[in-house]
Structure formats: structure tokens, C-alpha cells
PDB file of C-alpha atoms in Angstrom:
ATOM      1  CA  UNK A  28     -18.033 -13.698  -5.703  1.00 81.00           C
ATOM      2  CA  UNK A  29     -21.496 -12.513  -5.914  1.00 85.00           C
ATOM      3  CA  UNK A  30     -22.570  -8.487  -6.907  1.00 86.00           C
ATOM      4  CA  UNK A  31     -22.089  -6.429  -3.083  1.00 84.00           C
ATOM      5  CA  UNK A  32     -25.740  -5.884  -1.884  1.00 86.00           C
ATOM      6  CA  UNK A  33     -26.502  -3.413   1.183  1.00 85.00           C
ATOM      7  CA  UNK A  34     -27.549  -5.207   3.727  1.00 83.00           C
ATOM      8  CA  UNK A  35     -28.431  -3.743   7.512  1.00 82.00           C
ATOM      9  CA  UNK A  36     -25.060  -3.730   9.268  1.00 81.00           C
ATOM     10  CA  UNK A  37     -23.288  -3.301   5.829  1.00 82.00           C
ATOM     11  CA  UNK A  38     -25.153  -0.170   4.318  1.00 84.00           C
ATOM     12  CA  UNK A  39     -24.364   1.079   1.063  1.00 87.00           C
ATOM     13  CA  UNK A  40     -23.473   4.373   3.188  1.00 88.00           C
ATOM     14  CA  UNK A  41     -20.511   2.375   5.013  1.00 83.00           C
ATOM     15  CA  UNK A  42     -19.520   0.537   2.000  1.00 84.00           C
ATOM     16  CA  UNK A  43     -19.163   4.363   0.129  1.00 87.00           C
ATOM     17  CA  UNK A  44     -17.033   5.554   2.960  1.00 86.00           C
ATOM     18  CA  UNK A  45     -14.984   2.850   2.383  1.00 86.00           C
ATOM     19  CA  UNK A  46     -13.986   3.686  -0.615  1.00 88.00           C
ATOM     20  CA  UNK A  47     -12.784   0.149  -1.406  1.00 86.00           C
ATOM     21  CA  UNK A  48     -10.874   0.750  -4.583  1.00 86.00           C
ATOM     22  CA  UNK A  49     -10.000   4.403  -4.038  1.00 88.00           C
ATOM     23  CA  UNK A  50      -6.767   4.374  -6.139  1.00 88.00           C
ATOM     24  CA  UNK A  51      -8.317   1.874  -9.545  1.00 88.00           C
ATOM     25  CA  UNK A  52      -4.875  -0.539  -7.735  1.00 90.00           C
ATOM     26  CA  UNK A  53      -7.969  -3.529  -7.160  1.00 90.00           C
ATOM     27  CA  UNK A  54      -9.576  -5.521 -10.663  1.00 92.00           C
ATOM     28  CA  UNK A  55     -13.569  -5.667 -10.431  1.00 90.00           C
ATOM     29  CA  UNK A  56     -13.449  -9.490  -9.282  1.00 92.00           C
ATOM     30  CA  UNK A  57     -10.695  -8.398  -6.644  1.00 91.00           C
ATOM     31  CA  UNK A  58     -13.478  -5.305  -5.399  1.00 90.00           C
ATOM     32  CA  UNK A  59     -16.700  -7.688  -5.261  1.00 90.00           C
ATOM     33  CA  UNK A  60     -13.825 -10.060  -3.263  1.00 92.00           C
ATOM     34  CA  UNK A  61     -13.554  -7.756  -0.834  1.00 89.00           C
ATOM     35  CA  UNK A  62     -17.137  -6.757  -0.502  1.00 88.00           C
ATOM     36  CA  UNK A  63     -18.103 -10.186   0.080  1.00 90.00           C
ATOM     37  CA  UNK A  64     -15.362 -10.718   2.466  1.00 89.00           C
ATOM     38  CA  UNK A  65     -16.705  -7.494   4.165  1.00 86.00           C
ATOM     39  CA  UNK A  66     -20.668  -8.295   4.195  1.00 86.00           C
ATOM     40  CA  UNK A  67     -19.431 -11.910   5.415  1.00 86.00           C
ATOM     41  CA  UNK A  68     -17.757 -11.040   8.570  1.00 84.00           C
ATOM     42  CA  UNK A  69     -19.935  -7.612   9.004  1.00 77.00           C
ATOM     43  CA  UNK A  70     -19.868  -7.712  12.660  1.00 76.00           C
ATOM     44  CA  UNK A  71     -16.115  -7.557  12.976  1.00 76.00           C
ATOM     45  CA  UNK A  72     -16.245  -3.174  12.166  1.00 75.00           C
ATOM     46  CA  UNK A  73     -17.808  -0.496  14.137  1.00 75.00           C
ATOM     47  CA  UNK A  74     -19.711   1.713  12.651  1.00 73.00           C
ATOM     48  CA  UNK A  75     -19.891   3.820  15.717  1.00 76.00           C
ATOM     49  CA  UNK A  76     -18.324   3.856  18.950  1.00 74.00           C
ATOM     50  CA  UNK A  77     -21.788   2.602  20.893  1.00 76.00           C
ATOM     51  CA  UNK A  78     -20.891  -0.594  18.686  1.00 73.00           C
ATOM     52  CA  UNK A  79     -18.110  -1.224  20.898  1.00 72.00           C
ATOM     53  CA  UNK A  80     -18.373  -4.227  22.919  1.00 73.00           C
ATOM     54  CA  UNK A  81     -16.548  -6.148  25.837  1.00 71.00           C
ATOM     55  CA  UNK A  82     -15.936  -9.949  26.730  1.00 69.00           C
ATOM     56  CA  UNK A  83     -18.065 -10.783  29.664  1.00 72.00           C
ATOM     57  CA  UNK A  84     -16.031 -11.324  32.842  1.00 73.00           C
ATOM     58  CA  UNK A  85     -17.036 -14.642  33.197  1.00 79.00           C
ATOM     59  CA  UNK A  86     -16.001 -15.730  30.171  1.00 76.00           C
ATOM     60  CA  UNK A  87     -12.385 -14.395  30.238  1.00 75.00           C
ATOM     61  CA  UNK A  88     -10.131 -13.398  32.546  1.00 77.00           C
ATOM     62  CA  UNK A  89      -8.820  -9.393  32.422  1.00 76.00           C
ATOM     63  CA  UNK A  90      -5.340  -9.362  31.295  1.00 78.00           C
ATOM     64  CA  UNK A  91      -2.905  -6.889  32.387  1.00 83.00           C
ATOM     65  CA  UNK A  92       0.125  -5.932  30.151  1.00 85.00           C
ATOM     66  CA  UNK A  93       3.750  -5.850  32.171  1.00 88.00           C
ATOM     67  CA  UNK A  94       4.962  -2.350  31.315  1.00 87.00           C
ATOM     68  CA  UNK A  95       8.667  -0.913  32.170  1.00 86.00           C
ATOM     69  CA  UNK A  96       8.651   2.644  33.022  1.00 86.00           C
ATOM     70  CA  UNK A  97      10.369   4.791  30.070  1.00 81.00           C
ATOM     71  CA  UNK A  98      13.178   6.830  30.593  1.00 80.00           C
ATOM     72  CA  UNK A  99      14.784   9.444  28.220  1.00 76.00           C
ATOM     73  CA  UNK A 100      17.798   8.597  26.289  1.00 76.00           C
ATOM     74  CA  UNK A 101      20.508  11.744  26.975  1.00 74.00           C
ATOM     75  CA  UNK A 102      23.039  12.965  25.415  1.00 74.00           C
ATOM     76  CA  UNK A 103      26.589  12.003  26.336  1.00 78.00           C
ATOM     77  CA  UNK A 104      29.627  14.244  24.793  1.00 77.00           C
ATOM     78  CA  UNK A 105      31.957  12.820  23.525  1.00 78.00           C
ATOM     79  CA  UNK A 106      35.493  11.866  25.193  1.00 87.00           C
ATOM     80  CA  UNK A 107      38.518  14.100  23.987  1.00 88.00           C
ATOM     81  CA  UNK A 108      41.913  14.282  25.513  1.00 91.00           C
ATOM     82  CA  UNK A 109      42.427  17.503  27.377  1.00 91.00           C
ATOM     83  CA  UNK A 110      45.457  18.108  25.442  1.00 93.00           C
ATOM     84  CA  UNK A 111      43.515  17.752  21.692  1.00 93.00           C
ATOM     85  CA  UNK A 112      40.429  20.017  23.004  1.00 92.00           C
ATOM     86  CA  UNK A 113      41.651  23.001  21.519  1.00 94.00           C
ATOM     87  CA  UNK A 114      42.239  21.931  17.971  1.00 94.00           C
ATOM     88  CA  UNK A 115      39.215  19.840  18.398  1.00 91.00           C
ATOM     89  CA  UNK A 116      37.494  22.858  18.937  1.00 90.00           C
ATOM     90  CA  UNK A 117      38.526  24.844  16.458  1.00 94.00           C
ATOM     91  CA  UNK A 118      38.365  22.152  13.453  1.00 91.00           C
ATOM     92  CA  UNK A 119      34.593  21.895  14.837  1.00 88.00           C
ATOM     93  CA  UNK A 120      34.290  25.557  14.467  1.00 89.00           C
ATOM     94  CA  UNK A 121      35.760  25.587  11.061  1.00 90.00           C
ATOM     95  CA  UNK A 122      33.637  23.021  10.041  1.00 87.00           C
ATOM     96  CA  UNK A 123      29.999  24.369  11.329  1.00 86.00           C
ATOM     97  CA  UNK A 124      31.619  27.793   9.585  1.00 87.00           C
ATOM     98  CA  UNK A 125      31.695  26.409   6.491  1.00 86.00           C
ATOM     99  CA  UNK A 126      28.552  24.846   6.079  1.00 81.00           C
ATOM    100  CA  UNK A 127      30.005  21.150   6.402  1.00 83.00           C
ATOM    101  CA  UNK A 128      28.523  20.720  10.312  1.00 79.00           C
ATOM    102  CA  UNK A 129      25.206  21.373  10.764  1.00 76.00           C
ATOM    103  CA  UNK A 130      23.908  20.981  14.414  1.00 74.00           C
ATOM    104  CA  UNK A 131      21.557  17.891  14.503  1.00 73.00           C
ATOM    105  CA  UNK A 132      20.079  16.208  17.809  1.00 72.00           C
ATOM    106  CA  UNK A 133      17.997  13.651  15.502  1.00 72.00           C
ATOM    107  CA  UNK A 134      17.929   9.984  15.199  1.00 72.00           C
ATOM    108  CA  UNK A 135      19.799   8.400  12.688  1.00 70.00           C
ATOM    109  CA  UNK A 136      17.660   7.238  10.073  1.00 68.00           C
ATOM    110  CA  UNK A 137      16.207   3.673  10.099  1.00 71.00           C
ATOM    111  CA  UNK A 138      18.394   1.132   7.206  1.00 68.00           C
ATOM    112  CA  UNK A 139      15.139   0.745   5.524  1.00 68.00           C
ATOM    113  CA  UNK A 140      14.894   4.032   4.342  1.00 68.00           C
ATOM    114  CA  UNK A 141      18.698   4.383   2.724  1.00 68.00           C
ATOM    115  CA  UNK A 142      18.220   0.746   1.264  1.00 67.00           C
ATOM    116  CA  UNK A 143      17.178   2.455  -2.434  1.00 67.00           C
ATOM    117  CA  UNK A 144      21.059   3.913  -2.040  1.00 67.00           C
ATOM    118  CA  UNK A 145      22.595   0.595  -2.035  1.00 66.00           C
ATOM    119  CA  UNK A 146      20.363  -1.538  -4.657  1.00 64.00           C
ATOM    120  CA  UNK A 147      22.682  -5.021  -5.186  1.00 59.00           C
ATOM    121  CA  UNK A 148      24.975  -4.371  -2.409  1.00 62.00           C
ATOM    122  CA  UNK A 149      25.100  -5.559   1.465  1.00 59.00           C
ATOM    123  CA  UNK A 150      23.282  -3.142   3.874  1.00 54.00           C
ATOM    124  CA  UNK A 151      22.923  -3.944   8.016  1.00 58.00           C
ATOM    125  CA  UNK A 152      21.446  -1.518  10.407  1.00 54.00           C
ATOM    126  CA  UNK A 153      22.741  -0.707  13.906  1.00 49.00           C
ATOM    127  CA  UNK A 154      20.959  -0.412  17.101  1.00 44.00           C
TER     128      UNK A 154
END
């Protein structure tokens, strides 16, 4: 690919903010690569928010996205026989005493980030 040249939607200003190879990750032919790629289709970024454009009505048809209303997830306790309550209770107690319990209303986390835990072994997530 050809040497990046400023041109007038592609400015040397825009391709500085860029910062195209930031982190030294891209080789030189890989950086003018992208440049070109980025001069070629330079009306594809906004520069500035008056850039923004629309399709014209006639040419296509709005579209409106189906949405379901959200509602909350709560939480449920969990069932325990009225006649285990009490030691339930206290081996609960015993436990956040000790430092073994810690209170936690968080999410569990997501497989992907425990899967450097279980290199060369089976791991499945739950939903």
C-alpha cells in the first residue's frame, strides 16, 4: 500500500487522533494498510456530529425494533425445613463469624473469566 497522504476528509489532524499504532502491536506495511483502508472508505467516520446523516424516507422504510419490557430479577431465599432452621441458622452465623461467609448479592462470574483456572480440562457455564 501506498505512503498515507492527508487528504480533505482524512486530515493529518484525524489520522493523529487516531493514533493508529498506539501500542508498536501493527508492522509499518500493516500501519500504511490501514491508512489506505481508512483514506479509501473516508466517508464511512464522522468527524463531527453535524457529519451525521440519515437515509431518505423514500428510499427506506423506518424500522422499529420489538422490545420486551425489563423486569428485575429478585431474590428468592432459599427453602429450609422448619425443623433444620435453627441449626441452619446458627452454622450460617458461625460461618459469616469466621470469615468463611461473606455477604454477596453479585452475579456469578461469567465461565470466560475462570477459564485460565482450568487450562486442559472441561469447563461449561450455566445460565
Amino acid at each position: 500500500p501506498p505512503n498515507f497522504v492527508p487528504g480533505t476528509w482524512l486530515t493529518k489532524k484525524h489520522f493523529e487522533v487516531l493514533k493508529i499504532n498506539k501500542s508498536k502491536f501493527l508492522l509499518p506495511k500493516e500501519e500504511k494498510l490501514t491508512a489506505w483502508v481508512l483514506k479509501t472508505h473516508k466517508y464511512t467516520f464522522l468527524w463531527a456530529k453535524s457529519e451525521n446523516g440519515q437515509f431518505q424516507a423514500n428510499y427506506i422504510d423506518q424500522v422499529i425494533f420489538p422490545t420486551v419490557k425489563h423486569v428485575p430479577w429478585q431474590e428468592w431465599n432459599i427453602p429450609v425445613l422448619p425443623t433444620l432452621m435453627e441449626d441452619v441458622i446458627k452454622v450460617l452465623h458461625a460461618k459469616v463469624a469466621t470469615g468463611t461467609f461473606k455477604c454477596s448479592h453479585t452475579v456469578p462470574p461469567l465461565t470466560e473469566h475462570i477459564l485460565e483456572n482450568f487450562r486442559s480440562r472441561g469447563c461449561y457455564g450455566l445460565l
